[in-house]
């Protein structure tokens, strides 16, 4: 394996692998991705993988998410089938008081070009007949959907490798040295050098930042997800909280717990989650749950992506975010522009890590 | 629900552990997904070789009945037809009766979940008529159903020979053993002799190349060295060995080590049959695949260790009983296969440095 690269990306999850792929499309310079385990063994492989826009707040963040979601159809053409389905997203509400909030959301988002419809009870039930008839209404957006996260990351990796990107897996980075004009990255499998260094460590970003004395304020937020037996297709939309996968399984879950890196599942949350599902879609009461798993979200302190150059250290970049599946096509594109051209086609100043400096 | 001790699994190890603890006055609850006690013993009609010295020689189902009967005089809570499906945040065990889920809080837990059979895959192995030897044994001995008429057995362990003999007894024509190794795996010379006398061929260095059939297995191609033999069969019994059932340990966050002779991945445990979760003990095949006699002794040892841990017996009494049982375990296991005894000791020595720990860390 070579030891010298133009660019090294630490982290091969959905964000790191997307950057690797998009970079490899534009440059023939050598790129290496380092992963402490294997891509998909962490957050990217334990997610419902919604491509979700419509009730992201505030509107500028929804707009950013929308640009990414819109790249998906094109991405599938380039890297292959990732089972992306633009199902449309449905957020039901069960309280008449929520309608006004929904209307305000729809009005605000109309201005930035995201069409959100506030559905009546009848309209919601017509779209999704298995919803609880007690539903009062729902917000609906055609832009939302979901993807198979395993295929997505695998396709990013394959496409990147085809373009010459190298991966070194089960290889934890233990030290980073800044030298004039280059970085020395010390890993369990030896030293590598590079001009550009991108930190895409997801949930481990804070630990990674410490190696370069930079505070990357990413916390861990656990989510537990239930998987049902495969059922005949009966849910048409990606519903906030659950979706039916390609193979018929229904994925359910929207829990949030601060448990560090602990990926255990607990019956407390499993039962709560099952109750939520039955409340939304009563006929799920008959379904058998065959599996439960946890994933650890990478949650920036203020909830928004941390993207771009790290001020004060030349050629050092960070890409750490929640909603990595939704945002990966755009983040990969923008980070590539930033590295190769020094600027991005869509402004990302708002997402700079400098916002945390006090 | 609260209990001193929860035993997960009512097979030979779980029942042996229950006896040790209930007889010392502990409040014991046993949960098992089956509605009968005794686990796999119930379909074992063969005489069980090498039981501990306190047992008379008997057949598997008789041993199940014996273990069940010796618990009769104690006030044990049985949750049969119940399954453990997870754990609550406070450590309580979530148990379902297939309708509702309830929490059981236990001071100590003994996990005796036993072993699962490993499959042997070959092209078209999913055709009906292909099953494990354990499944075939369950069908004939427990359910009184003949699983086929013309059979082959893939494998040549003690269990494979037992299954073949029992299938023959109920009128199934066993057309051969297919063993991928160069020698027979069973160490029971008497049984091997019995099989040979019946004229059942044992194909060594051989494997199933393919199964064929419409909706069910009808014939198989056996590759034996350079030649290929086609046999008409409607039953293929595969013996891929067995592995400890680990789901519960995994959920509990226990560490694991790998010992091929014990069936692969095994929860890490010390000489007290205690995992690295102080309140979790284990016994039986879950602690490494072995013979029924050994399983019983591990159950007794786990039971006595738990009694000592909760103060139901003194250290002196516990040590005395344990010394005796460890000697017995060594004799039984060494007699069966010294490699397993060595692997068990190696495994316990590894307690301090497990291969897999913190498996839930992202």
mmCIF file of C-alpha atoms in Angstrom, chain A residues 36-37 42-43 203-204 257 259 261-268 271 296, chain B residues 85-90 92-95 101-102 251 358-362:
data_model
loop_
_atom_site.group_PDB
_atom_site.id
_atom_site.type_symbol
_atom_site.label_atom_id
_atom_site.label_comp_id
_atom_site.label_asym_id
_atom_site.label_seq_id
_atom_site.Cartn_x
_atom_site.Cartn_y
_atom_site.Cartn_z
ATOM 1 C CA UNK A 36 -11.303 2.245 12.439
ATOM 2 C CA UNK A 37 -13.673 -0.651 11.743
ATOM 3 C CA UNK A 42 -21.383 2.122 12.801
ATOM 4 C CA UNK A 43 -24.072 4.758 12.315
ATOM 5 C CA UNK A 203 -19.962 9.886 16.167
ATOM 6 C CA UNK A 204 -16.217 9.754 16.900
ATOM 7 C CA UNK A 257 -31.267 8.650 24.330
ATOM 8 C CA UNK A 259 -26.088 6.698 26.183
ATOM 9 C CA UNK A 261 -21.526 4.732 22.387
ATOM 10 C CA UNK A 262 -23.598 2.014 24.050
ATOM 11 C CA UNK A 263 -25.561 0.250 21.322
ATOM 12 C CA UNK A 264 -27.597 -2.072 23.523
ATOM 13 C CA UNK A 265 -31.359 -2.226 23.096
ATOM 14 C CA UNK A 266 -33.744 -1.940 26.035
ATOM 15 C CA UNK A 267 -37.257 -3.276 26.346
ATOM 16 C CA UNK A 268 -38.360 0.062 27.832
ATOM 17 C CA UNK A 271 -42.192 -1.229 24.056
ATOM 18 C CA UNK A 296 -25.759 5.991 17.482
ATOM 19 C CA UNK B 85 -37.178 -11.384 24.637
ATOM 20 C CA UNK B 86 -34.975 -8.667 26.080
ATOM 21 C CA UNK B 87 -33.919 -6.663 29.083
ATOM 22 C CA UNK B 88 -35.164 -3.498 30.683
ATOM 23 C CA UNK B 89 -32.872 -0.632 31.515
ATOM 24 C CA UNK B 90 -32.998 -1.471 35.237
ATOM 25 C CA UNK B 92 -35.126 -6.733 34.754
ATOM 26 C CA UNK B 93 -35.693 -9.570 32.328
ATOM 27 C CA UNK B 94 -38.488 -9.158 29.797
ATOM 28 C CA UNK B 95 -40.477 -12.362 29.419
ATOM 29 C CA UNK B 101 -44.577 -8.987 28.189
ATOM 30 C CA UNK B 102 -43.749 -8.758 31.877
ATOM 31 C CA UNK B 251 -27.996 -8.805 24.959
ATOM 32 C CA UNK B 358 -17.837 -4.137 24.478
ATOM 33 C CA UNK B 359 -19.539 -5.431 21.355
ATOM 34 C CA UNK B 360 -22.168 -2.739 21.643
ATOM 35 C CA UNK B 361 -19.695 0.091 21.335
ATOM 36 C CA UNK B 362 -20.381 1.834 18.077
#
